[in-house]
Tab-separated table of C-alpha atoms and ligand atoms in Angstrom:
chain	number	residue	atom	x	y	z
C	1	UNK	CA	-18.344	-90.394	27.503
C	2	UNK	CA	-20.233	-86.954	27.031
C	3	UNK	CA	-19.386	-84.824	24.527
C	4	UNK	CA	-18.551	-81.989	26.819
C	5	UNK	CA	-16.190	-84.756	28.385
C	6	UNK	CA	-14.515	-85.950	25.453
C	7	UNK	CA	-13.994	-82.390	24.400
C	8	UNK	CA	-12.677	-80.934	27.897
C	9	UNK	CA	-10.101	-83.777	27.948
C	10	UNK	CA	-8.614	-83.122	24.650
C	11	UNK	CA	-8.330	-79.546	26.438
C	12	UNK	CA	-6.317	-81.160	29.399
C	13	UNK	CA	-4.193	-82.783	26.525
C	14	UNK	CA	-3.435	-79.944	25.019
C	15	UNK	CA	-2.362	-77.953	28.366
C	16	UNK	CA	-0.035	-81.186	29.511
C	17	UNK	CA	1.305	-81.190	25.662
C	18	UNK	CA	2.445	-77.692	25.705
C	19	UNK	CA	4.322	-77.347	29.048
C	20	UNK	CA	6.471	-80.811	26.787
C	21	UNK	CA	6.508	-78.899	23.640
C	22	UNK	CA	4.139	-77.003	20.709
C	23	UNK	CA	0.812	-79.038	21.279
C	24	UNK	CA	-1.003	-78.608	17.989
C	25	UNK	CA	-4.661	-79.370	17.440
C	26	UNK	CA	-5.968	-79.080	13.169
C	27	UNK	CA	-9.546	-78.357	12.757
C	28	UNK	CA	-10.929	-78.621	8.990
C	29	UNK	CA	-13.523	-76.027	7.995
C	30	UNK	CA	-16.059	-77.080	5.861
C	31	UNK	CA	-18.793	-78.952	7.945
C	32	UNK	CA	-16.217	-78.561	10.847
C	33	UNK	CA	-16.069	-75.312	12.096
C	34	UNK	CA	-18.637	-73.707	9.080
C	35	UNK	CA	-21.877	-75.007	8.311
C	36	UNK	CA	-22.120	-74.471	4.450
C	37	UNK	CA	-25.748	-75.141	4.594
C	38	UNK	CA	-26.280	-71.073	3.824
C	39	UNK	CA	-23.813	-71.464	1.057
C	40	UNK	CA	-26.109	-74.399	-0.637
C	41	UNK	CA	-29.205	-72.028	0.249
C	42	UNK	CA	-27.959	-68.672	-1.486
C	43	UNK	CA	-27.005	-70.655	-4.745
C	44	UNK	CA	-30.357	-72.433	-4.769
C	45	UNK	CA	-31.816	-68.970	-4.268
C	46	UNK	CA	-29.799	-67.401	-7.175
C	47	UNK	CA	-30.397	-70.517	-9.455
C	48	UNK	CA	-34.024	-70.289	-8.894
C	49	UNK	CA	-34.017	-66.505	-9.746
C	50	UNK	CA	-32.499	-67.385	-12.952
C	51	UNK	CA	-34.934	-70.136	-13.773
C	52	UNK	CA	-38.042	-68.668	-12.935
C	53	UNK	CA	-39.356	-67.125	-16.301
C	54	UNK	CA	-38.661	-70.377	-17.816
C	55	UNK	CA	-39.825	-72.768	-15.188
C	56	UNK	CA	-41.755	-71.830	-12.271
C	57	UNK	CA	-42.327	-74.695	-11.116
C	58	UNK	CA	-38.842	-75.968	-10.702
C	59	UNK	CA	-38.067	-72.258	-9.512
C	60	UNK	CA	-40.614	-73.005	-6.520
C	61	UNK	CA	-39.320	-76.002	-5.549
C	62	UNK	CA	-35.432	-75.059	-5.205
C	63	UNK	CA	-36.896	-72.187	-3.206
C	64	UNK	CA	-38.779	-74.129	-0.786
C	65	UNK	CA	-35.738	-76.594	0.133
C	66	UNK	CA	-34.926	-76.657	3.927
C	67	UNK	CA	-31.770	-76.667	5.197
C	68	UNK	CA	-32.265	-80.389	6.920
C	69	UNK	CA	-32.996	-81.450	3.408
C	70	UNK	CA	-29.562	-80.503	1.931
C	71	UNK	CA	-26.870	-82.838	0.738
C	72	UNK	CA	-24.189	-83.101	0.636
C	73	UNK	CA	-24.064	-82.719	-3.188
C	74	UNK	CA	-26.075	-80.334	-4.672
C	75	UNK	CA	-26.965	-82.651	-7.589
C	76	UNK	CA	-28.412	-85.356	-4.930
C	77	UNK	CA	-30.197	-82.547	-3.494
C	78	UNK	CA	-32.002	-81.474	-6.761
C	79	UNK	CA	-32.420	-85.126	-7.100
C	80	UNK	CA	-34.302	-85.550	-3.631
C	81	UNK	CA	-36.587	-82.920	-4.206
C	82	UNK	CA	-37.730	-84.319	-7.902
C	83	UNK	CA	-35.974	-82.134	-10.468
C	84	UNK	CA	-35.515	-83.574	-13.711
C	85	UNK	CA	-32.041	-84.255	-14.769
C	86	UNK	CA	-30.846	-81.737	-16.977
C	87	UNK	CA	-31.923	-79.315	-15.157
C	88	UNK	CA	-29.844	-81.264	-12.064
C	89	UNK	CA	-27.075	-80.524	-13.983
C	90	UNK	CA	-27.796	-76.672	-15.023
C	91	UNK	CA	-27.478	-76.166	-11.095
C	92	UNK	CA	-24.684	-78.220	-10.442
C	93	UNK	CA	-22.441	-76.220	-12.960
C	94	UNK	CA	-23.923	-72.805	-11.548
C	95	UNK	CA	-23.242	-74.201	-8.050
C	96	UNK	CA	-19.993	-74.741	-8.718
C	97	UNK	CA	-18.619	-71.849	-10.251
C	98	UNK	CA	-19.872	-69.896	-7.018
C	99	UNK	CA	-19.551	-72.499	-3.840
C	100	UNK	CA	-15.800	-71.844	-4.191
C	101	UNK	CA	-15.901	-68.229	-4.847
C	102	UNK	CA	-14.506	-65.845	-1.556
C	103	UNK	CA	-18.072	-63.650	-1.510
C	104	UNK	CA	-20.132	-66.956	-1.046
C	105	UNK	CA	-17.784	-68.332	1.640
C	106	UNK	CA	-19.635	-64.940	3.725
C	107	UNK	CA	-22.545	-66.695	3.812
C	108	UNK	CA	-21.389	-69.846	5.987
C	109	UNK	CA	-22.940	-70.155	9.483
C	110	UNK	CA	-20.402	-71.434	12.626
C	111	UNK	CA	-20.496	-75.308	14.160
C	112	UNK	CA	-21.794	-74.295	17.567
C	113	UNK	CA	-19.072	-73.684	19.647
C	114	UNK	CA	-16.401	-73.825	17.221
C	115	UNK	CA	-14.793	-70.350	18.134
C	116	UNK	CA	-15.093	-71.085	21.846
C	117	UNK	CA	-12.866	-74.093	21.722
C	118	UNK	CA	-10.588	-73.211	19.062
C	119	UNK	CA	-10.380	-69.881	21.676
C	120	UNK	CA	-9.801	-72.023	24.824
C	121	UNK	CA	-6.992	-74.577	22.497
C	122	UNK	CA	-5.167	-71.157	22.283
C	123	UNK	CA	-5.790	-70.630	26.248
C	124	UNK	CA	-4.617	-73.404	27.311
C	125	UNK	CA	-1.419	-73.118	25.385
C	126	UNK	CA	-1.747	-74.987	22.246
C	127	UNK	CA	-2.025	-73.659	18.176
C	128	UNK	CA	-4.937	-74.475	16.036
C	129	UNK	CA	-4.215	-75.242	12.673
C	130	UNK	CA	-7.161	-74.575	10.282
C	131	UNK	CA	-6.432	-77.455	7.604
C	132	UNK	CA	-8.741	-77.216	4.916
C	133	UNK	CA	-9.382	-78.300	1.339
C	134	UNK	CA	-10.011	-74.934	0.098
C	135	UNK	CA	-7.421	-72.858	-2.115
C	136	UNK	CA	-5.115	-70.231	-1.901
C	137	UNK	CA	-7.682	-68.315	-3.886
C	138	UNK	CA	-10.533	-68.599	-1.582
C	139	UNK	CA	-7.581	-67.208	1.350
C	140	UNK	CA	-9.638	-64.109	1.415
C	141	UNK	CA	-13.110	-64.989	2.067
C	142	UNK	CA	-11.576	-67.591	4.558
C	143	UNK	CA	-9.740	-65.194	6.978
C	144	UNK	CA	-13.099	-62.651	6.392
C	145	UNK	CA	-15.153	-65.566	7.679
C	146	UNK	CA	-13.065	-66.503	10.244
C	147	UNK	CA	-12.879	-62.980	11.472
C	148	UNK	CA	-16.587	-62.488	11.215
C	149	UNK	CA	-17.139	-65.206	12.934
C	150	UNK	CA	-14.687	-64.482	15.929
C	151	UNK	CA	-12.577	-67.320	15.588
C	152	UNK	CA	-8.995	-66.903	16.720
C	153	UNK	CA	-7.084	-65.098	13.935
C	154	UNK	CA	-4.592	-66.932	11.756
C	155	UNK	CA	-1.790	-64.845	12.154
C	156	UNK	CA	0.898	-67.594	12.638
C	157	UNK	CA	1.315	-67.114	16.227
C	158	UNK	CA	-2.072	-68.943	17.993
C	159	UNK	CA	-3.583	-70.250	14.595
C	160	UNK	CA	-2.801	-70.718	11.452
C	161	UNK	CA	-4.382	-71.357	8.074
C	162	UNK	CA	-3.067	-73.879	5.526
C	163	UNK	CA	-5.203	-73.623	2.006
C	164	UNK	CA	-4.293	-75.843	-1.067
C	165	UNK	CA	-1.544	-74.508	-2.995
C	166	UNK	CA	-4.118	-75.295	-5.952
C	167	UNK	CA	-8.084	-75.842	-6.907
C	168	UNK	CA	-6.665	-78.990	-8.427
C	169	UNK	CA	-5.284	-81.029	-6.102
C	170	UNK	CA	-7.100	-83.618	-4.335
C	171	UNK	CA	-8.129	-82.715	-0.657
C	172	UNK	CA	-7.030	-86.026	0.954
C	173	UNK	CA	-3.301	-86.406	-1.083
C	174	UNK	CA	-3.121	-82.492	0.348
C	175	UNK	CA	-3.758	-82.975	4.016
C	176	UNK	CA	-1.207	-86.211	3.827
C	177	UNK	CA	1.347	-84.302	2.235
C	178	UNK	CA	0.177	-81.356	4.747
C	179	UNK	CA	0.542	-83.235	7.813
C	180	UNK	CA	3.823	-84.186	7.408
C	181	UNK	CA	5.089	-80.274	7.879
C	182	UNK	CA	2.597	-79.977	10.504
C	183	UNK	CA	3.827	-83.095	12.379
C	184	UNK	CA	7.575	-81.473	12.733
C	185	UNK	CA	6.246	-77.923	13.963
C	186	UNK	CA	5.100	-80.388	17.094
C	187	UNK	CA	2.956	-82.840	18.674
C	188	UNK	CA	-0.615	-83.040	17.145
C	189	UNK	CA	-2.706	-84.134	20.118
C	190	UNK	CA	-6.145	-83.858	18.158
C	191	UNK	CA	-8.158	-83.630	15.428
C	192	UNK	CA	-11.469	-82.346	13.956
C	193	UNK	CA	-13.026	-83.410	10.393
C	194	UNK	CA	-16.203	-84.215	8.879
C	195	UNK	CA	-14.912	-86.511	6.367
C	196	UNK	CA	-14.594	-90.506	8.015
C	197	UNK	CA	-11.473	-91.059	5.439
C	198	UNK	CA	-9.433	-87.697	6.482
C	199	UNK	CA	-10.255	-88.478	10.059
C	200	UNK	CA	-8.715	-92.020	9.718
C	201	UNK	CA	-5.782	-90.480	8.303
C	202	UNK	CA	-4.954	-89.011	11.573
C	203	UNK	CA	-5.643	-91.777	13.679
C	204	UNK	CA	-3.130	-93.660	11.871
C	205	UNK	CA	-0.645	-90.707	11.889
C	206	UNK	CA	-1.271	-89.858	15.337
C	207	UNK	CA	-2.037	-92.570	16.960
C	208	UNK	CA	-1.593	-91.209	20.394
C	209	UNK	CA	-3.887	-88.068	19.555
C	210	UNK	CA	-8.043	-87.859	20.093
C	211	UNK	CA	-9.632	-87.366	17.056
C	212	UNK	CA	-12.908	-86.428	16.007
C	213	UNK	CA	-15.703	-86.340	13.663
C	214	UNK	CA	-18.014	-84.080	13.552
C	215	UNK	CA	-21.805	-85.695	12.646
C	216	UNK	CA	-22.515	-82.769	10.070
C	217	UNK	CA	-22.310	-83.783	6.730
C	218	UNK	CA	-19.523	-85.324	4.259
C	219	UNK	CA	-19.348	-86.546	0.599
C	220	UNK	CA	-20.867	-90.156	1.324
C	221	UNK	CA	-17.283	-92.284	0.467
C	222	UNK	CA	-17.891	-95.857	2.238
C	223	UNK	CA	-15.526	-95.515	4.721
C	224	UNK	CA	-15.457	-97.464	7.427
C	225	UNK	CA	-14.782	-95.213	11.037
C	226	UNK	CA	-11.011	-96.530	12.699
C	227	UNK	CA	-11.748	-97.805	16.496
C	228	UNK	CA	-10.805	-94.824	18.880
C	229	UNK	CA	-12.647	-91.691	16.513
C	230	UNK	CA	-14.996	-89.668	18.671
C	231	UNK	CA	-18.160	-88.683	17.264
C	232	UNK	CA	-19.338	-85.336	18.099
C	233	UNK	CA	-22.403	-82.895	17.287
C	234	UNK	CA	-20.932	-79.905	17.548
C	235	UNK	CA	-18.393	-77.983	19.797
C	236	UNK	CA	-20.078	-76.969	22.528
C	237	UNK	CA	-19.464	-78.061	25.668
S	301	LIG	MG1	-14.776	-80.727	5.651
């Protein structure tokens, strides 16, 4: 099936679902809905700025990276590209005391299509549920870059953000524990995710629900894909 098939007929779902009920469809955000490709590039940007009295060289060679080229850990990507170790590790601390930081989150680019369908999943009578691994304390820069972006807004009403209570807690025990609230509010009829393991956790939950992953990027866990996952480029349709 096309992708412009597979993603129209979770739309007909949706629209049958919610003359039953609340039809409910959760999109993640990182490598979802956002690209956080700009978010890798500003850091390397900064780090290089930092570095480049010292080291030139190195300096020159985060600059050049191209977006195709980034992983997705920061760390590999150095690694890729020839950096020596320590130095690996200077920019993996700098990276991540800013990739989680609301001003940074600014910088993400949209999935193509993304606001367009989680628009038309609104339309056609269902509530998108923005389910993501980020914290409470990145709520800000979320709802700025979901605004800026023209996604629908979470007010509560058509969508709705749910963050991570805390920084701490591990993304996959927090969308289990998440889902279970989400499943009584009404029928989750699909999914989105970039992550293989998160996107098996709905299959199993929601067994009668489309799911998808989205062929961006994720952190490289060997997890085998459940029979029945859609695999998708991007949103548009
Ligand atoms: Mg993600």
């Amino acid at each position: 099936m096309t992708q412009k098939a597979l993603l129209d007929g979770l739309l007909d779902e949706v629209e049958s679902s919610a003359k039953r009920g609340t039809a409910i469809v959760v999109f993640d955000l990182d490598d979802t809905l956002f690209s956080t490709a700009d978010r890798h590039l500003r850091i390397l940007a900064e780090f290089a700025a930092l570095i480049e009295t010292q080291d030139a060289r190195s300096a020159g060679i985060l600059r050049a990276i191209a977006r195709e080229k980034l992983r997705y850990s920061i760390a590999d990507t150095a690694k890729d590209h020839g950096l020596e170790e320590k130095l690996g590790k200077d920019l993996r601390d700098f990276w991540f005391a800013r990739f989680f930081k609301n001003p940074y989150l600014l910088e993400d680019s949209i999935i193509a299509g993304g606001p367009e369908y989680a628009d038309a999943v609104i339309a056609r009578g269902g509530k998108a549920f923005y389910m993501t691994g980020r914290d409470e304390g990145m709520r800000e820069g979320t709802e700025a870059s979901l605004l800026r972006h023209r996604f629908p807004e979470p007010d509560g009403k058509g969508a709705t953000l749910v963050l991570k209570p805390s920084f701490d807690t591990p993304d996959f025990a927090f969308k289990n524990e998440a889902l279970h609230k989400i499943a009584e509010l009404g029928e989750v009829v699909g999914s989105f995710e970039n992550e293989p393991a998160h996107v098996n956790m709905f299959v199993e939950r929601f067994p009668k629900g489309r799911h998808f992953l989205l062929e961006t990027k994720h952190s490289g866990r060997p997890v085998e894909l459940l029979a029945g996952v859609h695999r998708i480029k991007d949103f548009r349709r």
